[in-house]
mmCIF file of C-alpha atoms in Angstrom:
data_model
loop_
_atom_site.group_PDB
_atom_site.id
_atom_site.type_symbol
_atom_site.label_atom_id
_atom_site.label_comp_id
_atom_site.label_asym_id
_atom_site.label_seq_id
_atom_site.Cartn_x
_atom_site.Cartn_y
_atom_site.Cartn_z
ATOM 1 C CA ASP A 1 -16.856 14.498 -4.621
ATOM 2 C CA SER A 2 -19.114 12.029 -2.461
ATOM 3 C CA GLY A 3 -19.542 14.868 0.014
ATOM 4 C CA VAL A 4 -17.814 12.102 3.059
ATOM 5 C CA THR A 5 -14.153 13.539 4.350
ATOM 6 C CA GLN A 6 -11.403 11.751 5.635
ATOM 7 C CA THR A 7 -8.229 12.534 6.881
ATOM 8 C CA PRO A 8 -5.414 11.953 7.222
ATOM 9 C CA LYS A 9 -5.070 10.810 3.618
ATOM 10 C CA HIS A 10 -1.675 9.230 4.475
ATOM 11 C CA LEU A 11 -0.416 7.920 7.710
ATOM 12 C CA ILE A 12 2.776 5.936 8.342
ATOM 13 C CA THR A 13 3.767 4.555 11.504
ATOM 14 C CA ALA A 14 5.601 2.280 13.438
ATOM 15 C CA THR A 15 4.517 -0.864 15.083
ATOM 16 C CA GLY A 16 3.011 -0.794 18.415
ATOM 17 C CA GLN A 17 1.697 2.719 17.910
ATOM 18 C CA ARG A 18 -1.437 4.283 17.947
ATOM 19 C CA VAL A 19 -3.424 5.964 15.329
ATOM 20 C CA THR A 20 -6.746 7.840 14.882
ATOM 21 C CA LEU A 21 -8.695 8.127 11.724
ATOM 22 C CA ARG A 22 -11.287 10.637 11.437
ATOM 23 C CA CYS A 23 -14.159 10.533 9.123
ATOM 24 C CA SER A 24 -17.229 13.065 8.209
ATOM 25 C CA PRO A 25 -20.191 11.979 6.863
ATOM 26 C CA ARG A 26 -22.335 13.455 4.571
ATOM 27 C CA SER A 27 -24.934 16.069 5.508
ATOM 28 C CA GLY A 28 -27.857 14.795 6.921
ATOM 29 C CA ASP A 29 -26.711 11.141 7.000
ATOM 30 C CA LEU A 30 -26.707 9.656 10.152
ATOM 31 C CA SER A 31 -24.907 6.379 9.752
ATOM 32 C CA VAL A 32 -21.346 5.906 9.539
ATOM 33 C CA TYR A 33 -19.403 2.904 8.474
ATOM 34 C CA TRP A 34 -15.749 1.619 8.825
ATOM 35 C CA TYR A 35 -13.970 -0.392 6.270
ATOM 36 C CA GLN A 36 -10.568 -1.661 5.670
ATOM 37 C CA GLN A 37 -9.031 -2.682 2.396
ATOM 38 C CA SER A 38 -6.172 -4.878 2.159
ATOM 39 C CA LEU A 39 -4.386 -6.841 -0.874
ATOM 40 C CA ASP A 40 -5.586 -10.369 0.253
ATOM 41 C CA GLN A 41 -8.755 -9.996 2.411
ATOM 42 C CA GLY A 42 -10.438 -7.450 -0.243
ATOM 43 C CA LEU A 43 -13.273 -4.799 1.596
ATOM 44 C CA GLN A 44 -13.675 -5.615 4.669
ATOM 45 C CA PHE A 45 -16.763 -4.189 6.778
ATOM 46 C CA LEU A 46 -15.247 -2.906 10.500
ATOM 47 C CA ILE A 47 -18.336 -1.322 12.614
ATOM 48 C CA GLN A 48 -21.444 0.885 11.617
ATOM 49 C CA TYR A 49 -22.728 3.817 13.842
ATOM 50 C CA TYR A 50 -26.240 4.997 13.815
ATOM 51 C CA ASN A 51 -26.558 8.492 15.171
ATOM 52 C CA GLY A 52 -23.720 8.145 17.404
ATOM 53 C CA GLU A 53 -25.116 4.634 19.213
ATOM 54 C CA GLU A 54 -22.938 1.426 17.733
ATOM 55 C CA ARG A 55 -25.389 -0.378 15.081
ATOM 56 C CA ALA A 56 -23.338 -3.262 14.081
ATOM 57 C CA LYS A 57 -19.865 -4.841 14.324
ATOM 58 C CA GLY A 58 -18.205 -6.612 11.626
ATOM 59 C CA ASN A 59 -14.744 -8.305 11.761
ATOM 60 C CA ILE A 60 -13.411 -5.271 13.914
ATOM 61 C CA LEU A 61 -9.795 -6.689 15.792
ATOM 62 C CA GLU A 62 -10.323 -5.784 19.590
ATOM 63 C CA ARG A 63 -7.376 -3.431 18.988
ATOM 64 C CA PHE A 64 -9.711 -1.525 16.803
ATOM 65 C CA SER A 65 -12.459 1.112 18.689
ATOM 66 C CA ALA A 66 -14.600 3.516 17.067
ATOM 67 C CA GLN A 67 -17.060 6.316 18.184
ATOM 68 C CA GLN A 68 -19.253 8.814 16.836
ATOM 69 C CA PHE A 69 -19.747 11.972 17.892
ATOM 70 C CA PRO A 70 -22.569 14.213 18.706
ATOM 71 C CA ASP A 71 -21.900 16.332 15.540
ATOM 72 C CA LEU A 72 -21.931 12.708 13.766
ATOM 73 C CA HIS A 73 -18.067 12.830 12.839
ATOM 74 C CA SER A 74 -16.418 9.761 13.773
ATOM 75 C CA GLU A 75 -13.241 8.572 14.727
ATOM 76 C CA LEU A 76 -11.592 5.192 13.978
ATOM 77 C CA ASN A 77 -8.680 4.247 16.862
ATOM 78 C CA LEU A 78 -6.383 1.518 16.009
ATOM 79 C CA SER A 79 -3.759 0.561 18.723
ATOM 80 C CA SER A 80 -0.586 -1.840 19.026
ATOM 81 C CA LEU A 81 0.138 -1.570 15.179
ATOM 82 C CA GLU A 82 1.028 -4.549 13.587
ATOM 83 C CA LEU A 83 2.720 -4.982 10.029
ATOM 84 C CA GLY A 84 -0.363 -6.356 8.668
ATOM 85 C CA ASP A 85 -2.936 -2.827 9.596
ATOM 86 C CA SER A 86 -1.492 -1.644 7.006
ATOM 87 C CA ALA A 87 -4.257 -1.294 4.448
ATOM 88 C CA LEU A 88 -6.600 1.564 3.198
ATOM 89 C CA TYR A 89 -9.479 2.062 5.526
ATOM 90 C CA PHE A 90 -12.920 3.649 4.238
ATOM 91 C CA CYS A 91 -15.485 5.585 5.900
ATOM 92 C CA ALA A 92 -19.097 5.318 4.449
ATOM 93 C CA SER A 93 -21.975 7.029 5.117
ATOM 94 C CA ALA A 94 -25.746 6.459 4.463
ATOM 95 C CA SER A 95 -28.873 8.050 5.395
ATOM 96 C CA THR A 96 -32.238 6.117 5.548
ATOM 97 C CA GLY A 97 -32.102 4.748 1.721
ATOM 98 C CA ASN A 98 -29.236 2.680 2.786
ATOM 99 C CA GLU A 99 -27.076 3.592 -0.210
ATOM 100 C CA GLN A 100 -23.790 4.374 0.835
ATOM 101 C CA PHE A 101 -20.830 7.067 -0.106
ATOM 102 C CA PHE A 102 -17.581 6.014 0.491
ATOM 103 C CA GLY A 103 -14.790 9.057 1.673
ATOM 104 C CA PRO A 104 -11.467 8.788 -0.009
ATOM 105 C CA GLY A 105 -10.180 6.831 1.800
ATOM 106 C CA THR A 106 -6.964 7.093 4.726
ATOM 107 C CA ARG A 107 -3.964 4.847 3.771
ATOM 108 C CA LEU A 108 -2.038 3.644 6.568
ATOM 109 C CA THR A 109 1.216 1.815 6.517
ATOM 110 C CA VAL A 110 3.021 0.533 9.160
ATOM 111 C CA LEU A 111 6.771 -0.099 9.048
ATOM 112 C CA GLY B 1 -19.798 -20.315 1.358
ATOM 113 C CA ILE B 2 -18.961 -17.110 -0.995
ATOM 114 C CA GLN B 3 -22.088 -14.741 -0.752
ATOM 115 C CA VAL B 4 -21.274 -12.422 -3.399
ATOM 116 C CA GLU B 5 -19.329 -13.978 -6.652
ATOM 117 C CA GLN B 6 -18.168 -10.859 -9.429
ATOM 118 C CA SER B 7 -16.746 -12.351 -12.669
ATOM 119 C CA PRO B 8 -14.646 -12.208 -14.829
ATOM 120 C CA PRO B 9 -11.670 -11.524 -12.082
ATOM 121 C CA ASP B 10 -9.480 -9.641 -14.792
ATOM 122 C CA LEU B 11 -10.980 -8.218 -18.293
ATOM 123 C CA ILE B 12 -8.494 -6.222 -21.130
ATOM 124 C CA LEU B 13 -10.410 -4.237 -23.687
ATOM 125 C CA GLN B 14 -9.294 -1.795 -26.513
ATOM 126 C CA GLU B 15 -10.982 1.298 -26.558
ATOM 127 C CA GLY B 16 -14.812 1.719 -27.674
ATOM 128 C CA ALA B 17 -15.148 -2.298 -26.766
ATOM 129 C CA ASN B 18 -18.404 -2.862 -24.527
ATOM 130 C CA SER B 19 -18.395 -5.457 -21.292
ATOM 131 C CA THR B 20 -20.465 -7.110 -19.546
ATOM 132 C CA LEU B 21 -19.690 -7.911 -16.049
ATOM 133 C CA ARG B 22 -21.734 -10.085 -13.578
ATOM 134 C CA CYS B 23 -22.242 -10.241 -9.949
ATOM 135 C CA ASN B 24 -24.064 -13.564 -8.731
ATOM 136 C CA PHE B 25 -25.016 -13.867 -5.092
ATOM 137 C CA SER B 26 -26.517 -16.655 -3.110
ATOM 138 C CA ASP B 27 -29.267 -15.722 -0.848
ATOM 139 C CA SER B 28 -32.019 -12.342 -1.130
ATOM 140 C CA VAL B 29 -31.124 -8.854 -1.430
ATOM 141 C CA ASN B 30 -32.319 -5.952 -0.095
ATOM 142 C CA ASN B 31 -29.603 -3.595 -0.916
ATOM 143 C CA LEU B 32 -27.001 -4.344 -4.258
ATOM 144 C CA GLN B 33 -24.408 -1.514 -5.371
ATOM 145 C CA TRP B 34 -21.953 -1.181 -7.846
ATOM 146 C CA PHE B 35 -18.844 0.964 -7.144
ATOM 147 C CA HIS B 36 -15.855 1.885 -9.377
ATOM 148 C CA GLN B 37 -12.471 1.303 -7.480
ATOM 149 C CA ASN B 38 -10.042 4.127 -9.586
ATOM 150 C CA PRO B 39 -6.271 3.866 -10.194
ATOM 151 C CA TRP B 40 -6.152 6.295 -7.066
ATOM 152 C CA GLY B 41 -8.024 4.040 -4.771
ATOM 153 C CA GLN B 42 -11.144 6.193 -4.509
ATOM 154 C CA LEU B 43 -14.517 4.389 -4.756
ATOM 155 C CA ILE B 44 -16.994 6.204 -6.775
ATOM 156 C CA ASN B 45 -20.670 5.019 -6.523
ATOM 157 C CA LEU B 46 -22.146 3.936 -10.043
ATOM 158 C CA PHE B 47 -25.223 2.512 -8.936
ATOM 159 C CA TYR B 48 -28.054 1.544 -6.555
ATOM 160 C CA ILE B 49 -29.952 -1.165 -7.892
ATOM 161 C CA PRO B 50 -31.354 -3.649 -5.403
ATOM 162 C CA SER B 51 -33.633 -4.664 -8.501
ATOM 163 C CA GLY B 52 -34.545 -3.742 -11.939
ATOM 164 C CA THR B 53 -32.669 -1.571 -14.329
ATOM 165 C CA LYS B 54 -30.828 1.527 -14.379
ATOM 166 C CA GLN B 55 -28.902 3.716 -17.155
ATOM 167 C CA ASN B 56 -26.554 6.723 -16.572
ATOM 168 C CA GLY B 57 -24.664 7.710 -19.757
ATOM 169 C CA ARG B 58 -22.131 4.588 -21.056
ATOM 170 C CA LEU B 59 -23.069 2.549 -18.120
ATOM 171 C CA SER B 60 -26.262 0.410 -17.127
ATOM 172 C CA ALA B 61 -26.884 -1.913 -14.727
ATOM 173 C CA THR B 62 -29.850 -4.910 -14.125
ATOM 174 C CA THR B 63 -30.626 -6.534 -11.094
ATOM 175 C CA VAL B 64 -32.733 -9.451 -11.184
ATOM 176 C CA ALA B 65 -33.138 -10.819 -7.824
ATOM 177 C CA THR B 66 -35.367 -13.854 -7.824
ATOM 178 C CA GLU B 67 -32.352 -15.358 -9.964
ATOM 179 C CA ARG B 68 -29.946 -13.722 -7.925
ATOM 180 C CA TYR B 69 -27.345 -11.759 -10.220
ATOM 181 C CA SER B 70 -27.201 -8.179 -11.278
ATOM 182 C CA LEU B 71 -24.916 -7.282 -14.436
ATOM 183 C CA LEU B 72 -22.943 -3.896 -14.931
ATOM 184 C CA TYR B 73 -22.745 -3.211 -18.993
ATOM 185 C CA ILE B 74 -20.209 -0.639 -19.703
ATOM 186 C CA SER B 75 -20.524 0.723 -23.402
ATOM 187 C CA SER B 76 -17.687 2.425 -25.363
ATOM 188 C CA SER B 77 -15.239 2.052 -22.824
ATOM 189 C CA GLN B 78 -12.811 4.927 -22.529
ATOM 190 C CA THR B 79 -9.351 4.540 -20.339
ATOM 191 C CA THR B 80 -10.541 6.213 -17.788
ATOM 192 C CA ASP B 81 -13.065 3.121 -17.323
ATOM 193 C CA SER B 82 -10.001 1.344 -16.034
ATOM 194 C CA GLY B 83 -9.733 0.431 -12.399
ATOM 195 C CA VAL B 84 -11.695 -2.058 -10.262
ATOM 196 C CA TYR B 85 -15.545 -2.506 -10.220
ATOM 197 C CA PHE B 86 -17.201 -3.793 -7.135
ATOM 198 C CA CYS B 87 -20.437 -5.124 -5.993
ATOM 199 C CA ALA B 88 -21.827 -4.999 -2.772
ATOM 200 C CA LYS B 89 -24.928 -6.961 -1.637
ATOM 201 C CA ALA B 90 -26.847 -6.858 1.871
ATOM 202 C CA SER B 91 -29.589 -9.265 2.700
ATOM 203 C CA GLY B 92 -32.118 -10.167 5.270
ATOM 204 C CA GLY B 93 -32.490 -7.437 7.948
ATOM 205 C CA SER B 94 -28.913 -5.733 7.884
ATOM 206 C CA TYR B 95 -27.848 -3.530 5.308
ATOM 207 C CA ILE B 96 -24.416 -4.080 5.963
ATOM 208 C CA PRO B 97 -23.240 -5.017 2.564
ATOM 209 C CA THR B 98 -20.589 -7.543 1.216
ATOM 210 C CA PHE B 99 -18.178 -7.017 -1.375
ATOM 211 C CA GLY B 100 -17.369 -9.320 -4.086
ATOM 212 C CA ARG B 101 -13.763 -9.782 -5.043
ATOM 213 C CA GLY B 102 -14.020 -7.055 -8.233
ATOM 214 C CA THR B 103 -13.234 -7.103 -11.883
ATOM 215 C CA SER B 104 -10.304 -5.141 -12.415
ATOM 216 C CA LEU B 105 -10.596 -3.572 -15.810
ATOM 217 C CA ILE B 106 -7.929 -2.533 -17.962
ATOM 218 C CA VAL B 107 -8.526 -0.274 -21.113
ATOM 219 C CA HIS B 108 -5.850 0.281 -23.903
ATOM 220 C CA PRO B 109 -5.770 3.376 -25.860
#
């Protein structure tokens, strides 16, 4: 158990819908990272937050957004969902040492 | 170009065999991790190893930053070692890792 929690574990929804994925980092970690893992693209970095502020952006679509709250949990919002958004979404957290610890992931299926 | 290249892409072993997985990267490294993704999809930290050698039970890893590669050794493999092994590295002022495509390992009993 990495200490990073993600909910829900599975999510099935339809095209055009909007979903919210939630992540709670390890106790004491200020950084939260979001990743998307799909069969054809591998593990892709989406966005990083550090202590409530956006720190870095990767290959995140405009339809996707994220935030980190004062209690350090983070949410990833995916809207206008398309079939190609079906993937495993991971959250990771890190302390100042930069070693990342991953949550169990949310498996999103868009039908 | 490819920043993180892992080899081999696929590996099939008999239980008890040893193996070496390789991760080549194209520039400097300030952060390198090895992960195991088990068949249930969970990503498990194996090593945080930007340089040097570390050992944890049957696994060990070595990173030679000056020559831009890292190796993961698995000894006396077990069926529970099956899964995909990822190398992830960051460089420069960024600590955002780039992941390799992974090595898919199957260990047969």
